[in-house]
Coordinates of C-alpha atoms in Angstrom, one line a residue:
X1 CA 172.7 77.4 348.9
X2 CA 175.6 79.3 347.5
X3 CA 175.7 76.3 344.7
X4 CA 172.1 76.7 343.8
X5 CA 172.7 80.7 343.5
X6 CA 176.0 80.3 340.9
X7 CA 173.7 77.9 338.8
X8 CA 171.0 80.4 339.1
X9 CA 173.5 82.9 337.9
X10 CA 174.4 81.2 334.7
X11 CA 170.9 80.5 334.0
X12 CA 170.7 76.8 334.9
X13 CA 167.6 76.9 337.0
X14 CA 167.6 72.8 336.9
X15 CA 170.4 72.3 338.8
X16 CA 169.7 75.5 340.7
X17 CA 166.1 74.1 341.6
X18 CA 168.0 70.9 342.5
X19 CA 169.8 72.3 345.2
X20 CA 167.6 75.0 346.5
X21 CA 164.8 72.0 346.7
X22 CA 167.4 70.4 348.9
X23 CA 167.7 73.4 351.2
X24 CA 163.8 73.4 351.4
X25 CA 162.9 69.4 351.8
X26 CA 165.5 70.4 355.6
X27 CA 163.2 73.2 356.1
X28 CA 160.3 72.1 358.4
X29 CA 157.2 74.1 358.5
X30 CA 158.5 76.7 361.2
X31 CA 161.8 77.0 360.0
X32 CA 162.9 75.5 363.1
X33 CA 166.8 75.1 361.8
X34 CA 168.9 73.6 364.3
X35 CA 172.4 76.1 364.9
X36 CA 171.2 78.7 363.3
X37 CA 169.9 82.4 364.5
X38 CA 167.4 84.5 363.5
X39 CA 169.5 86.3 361.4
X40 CA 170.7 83.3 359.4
X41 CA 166.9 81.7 359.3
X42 CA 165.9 84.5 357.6
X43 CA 168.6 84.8 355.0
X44 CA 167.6 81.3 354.2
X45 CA 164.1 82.4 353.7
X46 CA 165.0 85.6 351.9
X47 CA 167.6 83.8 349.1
X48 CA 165.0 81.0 348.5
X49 CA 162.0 83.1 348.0
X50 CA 164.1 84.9 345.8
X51 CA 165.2 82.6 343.6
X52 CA 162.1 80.3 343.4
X53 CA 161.0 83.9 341.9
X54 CA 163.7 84.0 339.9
X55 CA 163.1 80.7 338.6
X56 CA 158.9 81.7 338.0
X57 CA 158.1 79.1 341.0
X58 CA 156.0 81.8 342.6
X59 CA 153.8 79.5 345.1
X60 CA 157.5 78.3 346.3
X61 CA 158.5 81.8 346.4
X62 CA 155.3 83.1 348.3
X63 CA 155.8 79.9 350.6
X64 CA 159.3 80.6 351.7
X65 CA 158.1 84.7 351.5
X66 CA 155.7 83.8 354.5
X67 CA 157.8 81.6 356.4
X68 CA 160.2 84.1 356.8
X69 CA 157.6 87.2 357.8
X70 CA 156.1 84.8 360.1
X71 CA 159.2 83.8 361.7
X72 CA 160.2 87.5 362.0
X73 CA 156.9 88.6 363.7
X74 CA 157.2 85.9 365.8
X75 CA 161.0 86.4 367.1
X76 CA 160.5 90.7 366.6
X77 CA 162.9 90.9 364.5
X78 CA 163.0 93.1 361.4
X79 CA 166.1 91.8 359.3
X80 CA 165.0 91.1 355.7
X81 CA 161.6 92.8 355.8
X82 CA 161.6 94.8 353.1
X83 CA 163.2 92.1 350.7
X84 CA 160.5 89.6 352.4
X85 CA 157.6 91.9 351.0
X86 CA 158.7 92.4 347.9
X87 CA 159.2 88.5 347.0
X88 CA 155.8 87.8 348.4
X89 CA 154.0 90.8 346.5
X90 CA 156.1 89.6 343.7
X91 CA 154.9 86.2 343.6
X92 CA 151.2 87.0 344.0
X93 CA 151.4 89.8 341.5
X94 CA 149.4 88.6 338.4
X95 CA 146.6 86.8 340.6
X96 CA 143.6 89.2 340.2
X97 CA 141.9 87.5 343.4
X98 CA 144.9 88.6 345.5
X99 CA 144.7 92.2 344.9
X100 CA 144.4 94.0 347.7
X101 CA 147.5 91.6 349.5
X102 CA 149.2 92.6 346.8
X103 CA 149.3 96.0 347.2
X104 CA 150.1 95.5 350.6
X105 CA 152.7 93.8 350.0
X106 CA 154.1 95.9 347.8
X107 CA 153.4 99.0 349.8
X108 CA 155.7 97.4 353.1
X109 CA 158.3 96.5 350.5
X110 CA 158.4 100.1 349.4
X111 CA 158.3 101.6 352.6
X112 CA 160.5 99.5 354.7
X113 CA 162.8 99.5 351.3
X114 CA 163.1 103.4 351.8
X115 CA 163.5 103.3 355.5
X116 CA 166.3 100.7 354.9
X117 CA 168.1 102.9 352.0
X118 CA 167.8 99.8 349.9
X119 CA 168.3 101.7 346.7
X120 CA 168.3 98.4 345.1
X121 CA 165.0 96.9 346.1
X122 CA 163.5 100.6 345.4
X123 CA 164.5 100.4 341.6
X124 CA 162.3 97.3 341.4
X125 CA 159.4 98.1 343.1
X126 CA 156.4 99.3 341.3
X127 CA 155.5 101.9 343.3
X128 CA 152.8 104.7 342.1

């Protein structure tokens, strides 16, 4: 993963798709990963949905943005939430038919964002 985020870094989304791709084709539909936790399951969904964003692949993005919500509802955990919102609202931003999800979306992303004190996420929100 940490090779597909350098190449992302110097703008070579190619080789950076190559090995994120890589990391998804080993991710069955649950993200059932064998030795890893929660923690580390949902960092995996967190960094790909990012980066497939990054990279303008926003079904990928949204994909891996679900995965990892759905995972974390399922185990109650809350690591990533905010992060997780923001990639899906992200990715879903510009289709007109998916409004109302996106300001939902957005709207956890902000909120869980301020609970978090992710000052980070908060500058790239769109929040009115």
């Amino acid at each position: 993963m940490f090779k597909g985020l350098d190449y992302l870094g110097q703008e070579h989304n190619d080789r950076a798709q190559y090995y994120f791709q890589m990391i998804s084709n080993a991710c069955d539909e649950d993200v059932e990963l064998k030795n890893a936790n929660e923690l580390e399951i949902l960092f995996i969904c967190k960094t790909l949905a990012g980066s497939f964003a990054e990279m303008q692949s926003y079904q990928t993005s949204f994909d891996f943005s679900q995965r990892g919500l759905k995972f974390a509802n399922e185990k109650h955990v809350s690591y990533f939430l905010d992060e997780l919102n923001y990639f899906a609202a992200l990715s879903i931003k510009d289709d007109k038919s998916k409004k109302a999800d996106y300001e939902t979306f957005n709207n956890l992303a902000y909120y869980l964002a301020k609970v978090n004190e992710n000052s980070d996420l908060l500058k790239k929100i769109d929040h009115k």
